[in-house]
Every structure is written in C-alpha cells, then in structure tokens.
Tab-separated table of C-alpha atoms and ligand atoms in Angstrom:
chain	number	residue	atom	x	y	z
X	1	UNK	CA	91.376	124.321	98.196
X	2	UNK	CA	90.854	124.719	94.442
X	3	UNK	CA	93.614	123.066	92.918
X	4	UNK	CA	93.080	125.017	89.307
X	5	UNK	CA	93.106	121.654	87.852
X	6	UNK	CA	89.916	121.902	85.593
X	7	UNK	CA	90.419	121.082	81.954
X	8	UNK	CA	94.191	120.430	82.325
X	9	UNK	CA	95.563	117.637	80.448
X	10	UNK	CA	97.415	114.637	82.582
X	11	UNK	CA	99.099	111.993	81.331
X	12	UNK	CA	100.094	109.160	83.633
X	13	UNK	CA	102.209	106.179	82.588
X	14	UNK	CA	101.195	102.851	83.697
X	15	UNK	CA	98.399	104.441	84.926
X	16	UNK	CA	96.634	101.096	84.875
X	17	UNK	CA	98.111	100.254	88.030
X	18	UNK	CA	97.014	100.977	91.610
X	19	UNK	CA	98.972	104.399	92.380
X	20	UNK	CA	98.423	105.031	88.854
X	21	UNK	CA	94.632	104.700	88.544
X	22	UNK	CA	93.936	106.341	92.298
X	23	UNK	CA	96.186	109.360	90.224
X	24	UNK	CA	93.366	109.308	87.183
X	25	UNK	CA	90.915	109.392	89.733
X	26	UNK	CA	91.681	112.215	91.970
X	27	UNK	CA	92.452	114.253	88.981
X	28	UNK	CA	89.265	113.516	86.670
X	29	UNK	CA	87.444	114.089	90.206
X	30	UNK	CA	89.103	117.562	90.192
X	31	UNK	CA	87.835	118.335	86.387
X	32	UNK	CA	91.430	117.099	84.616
X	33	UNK	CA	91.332	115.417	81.317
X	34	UNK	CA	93.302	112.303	82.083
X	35	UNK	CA	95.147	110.053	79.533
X	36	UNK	CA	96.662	106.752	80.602
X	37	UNK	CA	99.008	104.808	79.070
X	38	UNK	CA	100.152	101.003	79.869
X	39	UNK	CA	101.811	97.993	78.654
X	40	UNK	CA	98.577	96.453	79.577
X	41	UNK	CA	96.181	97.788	77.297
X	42	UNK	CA	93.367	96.652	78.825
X	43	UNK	CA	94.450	97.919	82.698
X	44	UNK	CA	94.737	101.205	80.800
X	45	UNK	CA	91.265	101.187	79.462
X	46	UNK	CA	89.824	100.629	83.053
X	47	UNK	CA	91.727	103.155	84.641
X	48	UNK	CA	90.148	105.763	81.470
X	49	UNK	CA	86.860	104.091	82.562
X	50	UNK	CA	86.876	104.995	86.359
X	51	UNK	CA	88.205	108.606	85.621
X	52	UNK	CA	85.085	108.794	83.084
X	53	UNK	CA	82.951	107.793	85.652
X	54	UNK	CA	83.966	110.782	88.220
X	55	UNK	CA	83.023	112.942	85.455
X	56	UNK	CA	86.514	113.661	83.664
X	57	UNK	CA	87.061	113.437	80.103
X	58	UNK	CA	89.787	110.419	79.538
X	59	UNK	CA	92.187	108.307	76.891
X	60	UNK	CA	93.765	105.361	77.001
X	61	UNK	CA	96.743	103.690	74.832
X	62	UNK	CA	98.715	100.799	75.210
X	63	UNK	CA	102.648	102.142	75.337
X	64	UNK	CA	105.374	100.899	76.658
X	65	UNK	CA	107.928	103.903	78.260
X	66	UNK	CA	111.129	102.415	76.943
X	67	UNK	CA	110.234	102.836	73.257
X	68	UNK	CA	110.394	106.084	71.979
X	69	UNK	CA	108.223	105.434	68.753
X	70	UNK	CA	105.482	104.253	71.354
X	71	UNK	CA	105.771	107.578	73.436
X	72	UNK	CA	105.528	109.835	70.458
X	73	UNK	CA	102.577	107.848	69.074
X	74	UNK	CA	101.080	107.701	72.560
X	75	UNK	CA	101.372	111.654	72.633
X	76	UNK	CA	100.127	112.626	69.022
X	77	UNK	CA	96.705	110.673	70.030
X	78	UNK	CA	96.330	112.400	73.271
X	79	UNK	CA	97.161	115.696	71.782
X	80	UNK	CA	94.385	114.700	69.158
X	81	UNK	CA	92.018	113.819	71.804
X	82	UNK	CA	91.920	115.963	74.863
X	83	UNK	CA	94.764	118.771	73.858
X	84	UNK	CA	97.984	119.777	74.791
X	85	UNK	CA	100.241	118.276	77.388
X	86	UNK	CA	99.886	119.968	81.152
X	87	UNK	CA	100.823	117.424	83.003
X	88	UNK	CA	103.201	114.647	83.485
X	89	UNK	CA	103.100	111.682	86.124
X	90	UNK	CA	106.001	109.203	85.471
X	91	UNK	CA	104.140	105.937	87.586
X	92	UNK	CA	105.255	103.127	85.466
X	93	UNK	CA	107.861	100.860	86.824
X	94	UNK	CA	108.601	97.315	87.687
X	95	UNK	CA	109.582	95.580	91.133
X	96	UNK	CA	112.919	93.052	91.826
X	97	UNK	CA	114.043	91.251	94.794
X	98	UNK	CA	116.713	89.458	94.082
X	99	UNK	CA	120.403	89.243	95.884
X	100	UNK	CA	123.118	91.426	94.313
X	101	UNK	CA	125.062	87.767	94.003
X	102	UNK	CA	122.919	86.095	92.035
X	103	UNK	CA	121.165	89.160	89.791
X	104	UNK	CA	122.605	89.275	85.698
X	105	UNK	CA	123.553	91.725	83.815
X	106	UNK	CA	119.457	91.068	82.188
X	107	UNK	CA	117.739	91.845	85.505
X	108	UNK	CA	119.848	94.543	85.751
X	109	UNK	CA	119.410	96.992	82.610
X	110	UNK	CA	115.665	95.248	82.698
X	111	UNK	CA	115.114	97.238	85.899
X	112	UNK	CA	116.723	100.332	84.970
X	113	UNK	CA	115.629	100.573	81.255
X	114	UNK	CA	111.670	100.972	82.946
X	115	UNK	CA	112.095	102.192	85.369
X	116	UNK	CA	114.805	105.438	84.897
X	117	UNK	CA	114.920	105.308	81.200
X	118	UNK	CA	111.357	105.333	80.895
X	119	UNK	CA	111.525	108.433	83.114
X	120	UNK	CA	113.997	109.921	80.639
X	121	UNK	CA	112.488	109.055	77.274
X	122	UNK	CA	108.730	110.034	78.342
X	123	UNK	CA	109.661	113.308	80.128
X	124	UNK	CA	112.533	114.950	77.303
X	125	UNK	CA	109.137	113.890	74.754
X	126	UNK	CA	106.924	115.878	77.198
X	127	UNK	CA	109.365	118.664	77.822
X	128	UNK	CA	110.027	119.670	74.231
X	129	UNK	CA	106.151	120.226	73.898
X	130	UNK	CA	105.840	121.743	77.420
X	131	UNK	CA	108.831	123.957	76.607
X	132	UNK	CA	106.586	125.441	73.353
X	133	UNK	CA	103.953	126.915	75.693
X	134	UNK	CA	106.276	127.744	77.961
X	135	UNK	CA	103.930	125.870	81.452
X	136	UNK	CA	103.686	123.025	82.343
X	137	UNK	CA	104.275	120.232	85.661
X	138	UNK	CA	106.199	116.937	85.693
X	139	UNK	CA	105.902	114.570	88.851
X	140	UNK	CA	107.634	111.250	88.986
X	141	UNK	CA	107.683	108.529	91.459
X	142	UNK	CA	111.088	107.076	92.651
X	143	UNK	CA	111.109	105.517	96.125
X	144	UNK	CA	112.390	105.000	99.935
X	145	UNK	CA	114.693	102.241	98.507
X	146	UNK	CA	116.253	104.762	96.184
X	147	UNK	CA	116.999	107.069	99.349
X	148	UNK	CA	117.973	103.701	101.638
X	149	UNK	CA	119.047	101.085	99.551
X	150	UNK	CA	117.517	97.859	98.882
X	151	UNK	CA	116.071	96.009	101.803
X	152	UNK	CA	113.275	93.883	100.360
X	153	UNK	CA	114.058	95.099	96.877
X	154	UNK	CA	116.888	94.466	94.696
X	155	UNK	CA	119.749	96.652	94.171
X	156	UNK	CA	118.531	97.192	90.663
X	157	UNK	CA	115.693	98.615	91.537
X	158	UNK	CA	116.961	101.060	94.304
X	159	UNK	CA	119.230	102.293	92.170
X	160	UNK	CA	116.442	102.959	89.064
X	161	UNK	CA	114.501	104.828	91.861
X	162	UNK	CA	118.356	106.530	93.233
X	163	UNK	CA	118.475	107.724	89.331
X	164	UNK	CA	114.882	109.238	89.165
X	165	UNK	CA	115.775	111.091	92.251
X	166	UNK	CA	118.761	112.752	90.438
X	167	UNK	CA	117.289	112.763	87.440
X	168	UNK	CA	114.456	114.817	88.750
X	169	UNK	CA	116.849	117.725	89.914
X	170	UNK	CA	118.592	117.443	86.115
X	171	UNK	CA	115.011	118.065	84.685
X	172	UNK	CA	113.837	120.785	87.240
X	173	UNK	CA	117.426	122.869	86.292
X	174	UNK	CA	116.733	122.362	82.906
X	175	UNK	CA	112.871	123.060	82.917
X	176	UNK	CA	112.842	125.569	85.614
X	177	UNK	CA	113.646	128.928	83.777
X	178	UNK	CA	110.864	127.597	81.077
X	179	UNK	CA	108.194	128.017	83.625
X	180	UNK	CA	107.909	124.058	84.005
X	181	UNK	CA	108.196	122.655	87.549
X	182	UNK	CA	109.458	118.957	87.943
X	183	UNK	CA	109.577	116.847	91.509
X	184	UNK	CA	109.263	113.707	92.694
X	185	UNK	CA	107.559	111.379	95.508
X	186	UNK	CA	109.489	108.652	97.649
X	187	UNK	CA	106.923	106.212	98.910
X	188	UNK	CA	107.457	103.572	101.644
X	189	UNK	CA	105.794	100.369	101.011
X	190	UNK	CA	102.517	100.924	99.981
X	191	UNK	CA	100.030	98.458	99.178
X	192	UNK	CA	99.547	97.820	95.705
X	193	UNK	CA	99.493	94.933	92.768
X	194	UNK	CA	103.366	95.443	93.353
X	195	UNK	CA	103.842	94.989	97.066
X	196	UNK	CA	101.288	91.978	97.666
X	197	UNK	CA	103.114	89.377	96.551
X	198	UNK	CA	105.982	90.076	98.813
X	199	UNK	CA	106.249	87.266	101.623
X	200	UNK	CA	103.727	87.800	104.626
X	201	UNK	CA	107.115	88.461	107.054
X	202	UNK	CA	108.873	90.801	105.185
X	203	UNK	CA	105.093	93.223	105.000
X	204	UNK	CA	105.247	92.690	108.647
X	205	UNK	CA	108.625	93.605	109.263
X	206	UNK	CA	107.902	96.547	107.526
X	207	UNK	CA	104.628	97.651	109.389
X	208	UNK	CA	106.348	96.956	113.014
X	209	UNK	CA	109.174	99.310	111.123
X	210	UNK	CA	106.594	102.063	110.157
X	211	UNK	CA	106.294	104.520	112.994
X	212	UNK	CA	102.445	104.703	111.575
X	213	UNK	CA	101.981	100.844	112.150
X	214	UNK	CA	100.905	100.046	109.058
X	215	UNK	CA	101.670	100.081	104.618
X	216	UNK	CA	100.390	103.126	102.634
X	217	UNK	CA	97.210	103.134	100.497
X	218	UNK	CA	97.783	104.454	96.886
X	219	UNK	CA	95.649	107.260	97.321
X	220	UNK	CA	97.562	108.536	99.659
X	221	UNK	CA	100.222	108.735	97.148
X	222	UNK	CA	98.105	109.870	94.448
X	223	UNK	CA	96.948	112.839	96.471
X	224	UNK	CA	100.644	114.378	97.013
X	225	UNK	CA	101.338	113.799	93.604
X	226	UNK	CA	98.312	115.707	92.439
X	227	UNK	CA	98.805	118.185	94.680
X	228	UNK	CA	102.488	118.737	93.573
X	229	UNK	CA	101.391	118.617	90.034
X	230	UNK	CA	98.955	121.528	90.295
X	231	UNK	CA	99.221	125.644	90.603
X	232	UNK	CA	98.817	124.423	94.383
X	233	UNK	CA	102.609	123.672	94.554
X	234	UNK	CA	103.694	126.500	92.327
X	235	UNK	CA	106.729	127.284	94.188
X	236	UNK	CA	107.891	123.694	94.595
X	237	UNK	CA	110.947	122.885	92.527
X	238	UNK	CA	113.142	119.632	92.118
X	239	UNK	CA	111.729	118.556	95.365
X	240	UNK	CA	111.608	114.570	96.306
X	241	UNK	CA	108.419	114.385	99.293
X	242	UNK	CA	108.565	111.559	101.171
X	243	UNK	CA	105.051	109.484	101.827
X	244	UNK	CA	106.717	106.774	103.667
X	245	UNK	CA	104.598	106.805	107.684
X	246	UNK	CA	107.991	107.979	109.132
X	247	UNK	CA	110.185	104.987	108.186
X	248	UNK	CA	112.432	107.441	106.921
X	249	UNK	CA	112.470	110.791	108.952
X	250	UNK	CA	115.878	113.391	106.730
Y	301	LIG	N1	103.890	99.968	95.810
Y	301	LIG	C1	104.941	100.448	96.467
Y	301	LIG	O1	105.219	100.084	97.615
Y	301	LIG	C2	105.829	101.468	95.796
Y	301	LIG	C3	106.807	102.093	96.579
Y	301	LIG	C4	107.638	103.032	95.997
Y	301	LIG	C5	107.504	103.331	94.659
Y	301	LIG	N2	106.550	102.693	93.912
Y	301	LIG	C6	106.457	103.025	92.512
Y	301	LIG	O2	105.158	103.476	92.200
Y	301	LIG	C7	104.882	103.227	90.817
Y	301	LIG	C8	103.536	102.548	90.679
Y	301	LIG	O3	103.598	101.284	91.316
Y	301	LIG	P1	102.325	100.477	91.883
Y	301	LIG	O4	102.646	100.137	93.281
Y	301	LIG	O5	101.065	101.182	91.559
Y	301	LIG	O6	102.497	99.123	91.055
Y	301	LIG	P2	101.634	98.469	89.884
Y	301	LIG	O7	102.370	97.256	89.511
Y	301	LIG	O8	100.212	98.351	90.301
Y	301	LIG	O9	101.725	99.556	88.694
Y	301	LIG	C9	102.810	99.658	87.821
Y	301	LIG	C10	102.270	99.827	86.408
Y	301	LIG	O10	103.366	100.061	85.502
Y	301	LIG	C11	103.051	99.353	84.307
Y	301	LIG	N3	104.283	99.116	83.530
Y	301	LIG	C12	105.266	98.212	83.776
Y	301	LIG	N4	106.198	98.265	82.827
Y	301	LIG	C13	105.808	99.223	81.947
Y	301	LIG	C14	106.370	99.733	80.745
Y	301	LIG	N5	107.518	99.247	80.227
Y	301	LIG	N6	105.702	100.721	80.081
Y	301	LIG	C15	104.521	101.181	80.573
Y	301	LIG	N7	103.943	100.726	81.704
Y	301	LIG	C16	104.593	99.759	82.384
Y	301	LIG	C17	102.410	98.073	84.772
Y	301	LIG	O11	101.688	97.425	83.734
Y	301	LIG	C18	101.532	98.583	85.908
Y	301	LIG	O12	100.223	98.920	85.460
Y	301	LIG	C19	106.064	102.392	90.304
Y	301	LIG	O13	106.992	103.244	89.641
Y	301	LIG	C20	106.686	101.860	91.582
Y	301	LIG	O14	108.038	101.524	91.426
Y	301	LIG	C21	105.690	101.776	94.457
C-alpha cells in the first residue's frame, strides 16, 4: 500500500527515543523528510542519522516542547531545511511511578508540563502553519494508563496521557473543517529506554496480563502512527487506536 508519504515533511518530538526513532525510520523508509527534535541533542542527531541512512532527507535540533521560543526556533530551521510542515508526531514525554501519597506538587506539573503541555504548545505552533495551506496530519501518543489509570505509573502521568486523549478531540474539532486530521495512539507497555528500568515483576505482571504474552516493540507503534499520519487514514478523525496486545479490549 502506497502510503503517499514521499517528500512530506515530519516532525517528531523526542524523536531521539525508541518509538520516536523507529517513527523517523519507517517514514524516511517511505521517502518522508524527517526532522527530529530532543532535549538530547545528540539522541536527536542519531535518530536524523538512521533516517539518512534509509535514504530520507533529515534534521535534527535540540528543543525542549515546553518552551515556546524553542518550538518556534525548532520550526523556522526545519522550514529552512526540508520545507513546510506536513506532519506532526507529538512522542516526547517523560515516565513517573510514584504513590499519589507521597508525589509534590513538583512531580506533578513536571509530568504534565511535558508531557500535555508540550502537546499543546508544539501542536497550536504547528496548526497555525498547517492551517495556512489548509492540509496537514497531527498524531500524538498518550497511553493505556491515560484510559486505565495508573498501575505501574504515577497518577501524574496517567492523567498527562488522560489530557492528550481529550486534548486530541479539542484539536481534531478545531482542525477538522481546515482539512487537518489529528488522532492519537494508546500503547500498552512497550519496550523502550522508558519501560526497562521498571522492576523485573511488575514487566512480568504485565506480560502474564497481556492476552499476547508479551510487551510491544516500538515499531509496532511507529507503524500505526505512520499509518494514521498519512493519506492512508484520510477519513480518520480525533480517533485514540489502541496498540496495547489486548490488555485493554473497549
Ligand atoms: N514505552 C511505553 O511503554 C509507552 C507506553 C505508552 C506511551 N508511551 C509514550 O511514548 C512516547 C515515547 O516514549 P518511549 O517509550 O520511546 O520513551 P523514550 O524515553 O525512549 O523517549 C522519550 C523521548 O522524549 C524526550 N524528551 C523528554 N522530555 C522532553 C522535552 N521536555 N522536550 C523534548 N523531548 C523530551 C526524551 O529525551 C526521549 O528521547 C512518550 O510520550 C511515552 O510517554 C510509551
């Protein structure tokens, strides 16, 4: 299936992270221009490095999503390099565990300044250029604990990833008569930089939880999200698409 992706122009944030640099993969390997931002400059570089090597044209930038004059400086310089802005993945985002009784007000807003206010500040930057041309594709990823709760994670983070799921459907009603689509993805537990720290029990508990027996691989969350991001999905609209083995069947 052609998924009309050739010569598009991604951006992913913290796209040097696992999901994030299967995501500049897949896409370079379907003829996307990919541009990658990340805190860590350096993670960012590599992930520009293995899209260049499947052929793609790349960028890389260090930004952080909670600071606006970072986003719009981020933009300008891929706008500069590959073009204008077709497509959005919102991927950065930070993990807690911690019990509601002993997190502080600090872990708190932490949580939900990167991981929902990021989602807000990069997409409204995105959307006002998107909204110019009138096209364009926004995919996020919020998570099962945002439909279940916190179980491993903390209640910060569920509700971040709760807030992205809302926030999605706020963006798609907004973007939607502009010709811009906007969904989101809920993975399970997947395993990544972010999940392999977590005590050997708890990943257990999970895969004897997991109808599928097992964690996902982040290219099996990169591929939904590229499909959903292209012409593919064209009728797909404030959607959330679970990738989660069956732990969650609604
Ligand atoms: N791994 C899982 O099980 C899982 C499950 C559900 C959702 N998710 C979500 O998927 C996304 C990617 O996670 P991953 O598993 O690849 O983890 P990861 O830690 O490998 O990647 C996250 C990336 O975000 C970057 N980042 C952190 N704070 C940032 C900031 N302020 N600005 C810019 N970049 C920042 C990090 O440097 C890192 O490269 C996250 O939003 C995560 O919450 C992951």
């Amino acid at each position: 299936m052609d998924l009309g992706l050739r010569d598009r122009v991604v951006v992913i944030t913290g796209g040097g992270g696992d999901i994030g640099v299967n995501c500049a993969e897949i896409f370079a390997a379907d003829g996307a221009r990919v541009a990658v931002s990340d805190v860590r400059l350096e993670a960012a570089m590599r992930a520009a490095d293995r899209a260049r090597a499947v052929g793609g044209r790349a960028y890389a930038d260090r930004a952080d999503v909670t600071d606006i004059q970072d986003v719009e400086r981020f933009l300008s310089g891929v706008e500069a390099a590959l073009g204008p802005i077709d497509i959005l993945v919102n991927n950065a985002g930070i993990f807690h565990s911690c019990s509601i009784d002993d997190m502080s007000v600090a872990d708190w807003n932490r949580v939900m300044e990167i991981n929902l206010t990021g989602v807000f500040i990069f997409s409204q930057a995105v959307l006002r250029r998107m909204k110019q041309r009138r096209r364009g594709s926004i995919v996020s990823i919020a998570s099962l604990a945002g439909q279940v709760g916190g179980i491993h994670a903390g209640a910060n983070y569920a509700a971040s990833k709760a807030g992205v799921i809302s926030l999605t459907k706020s963006l798609a009603k907004n973007a939607g008569p502009s010709g811009i689509r906007v969904n989101c993805v809920n993975p399970g537990v997947i395993d990544t930089a972010m999940t392999q720290p977590w005590p050997a029990d708890v990943r257990a508990n999970m895969e004897r939880q997991t109808p599928l027996g097992r964690l996902g691989r982040p290219d099996e969350v990169a591929r939904v999200i590229v499909f959903l991001a292209s012409d593919a999905a064209s009728f797909i609209h404030g959607a959330h698409v679970d990738i989660n083995g069956g732990i969650l069947m609604d």
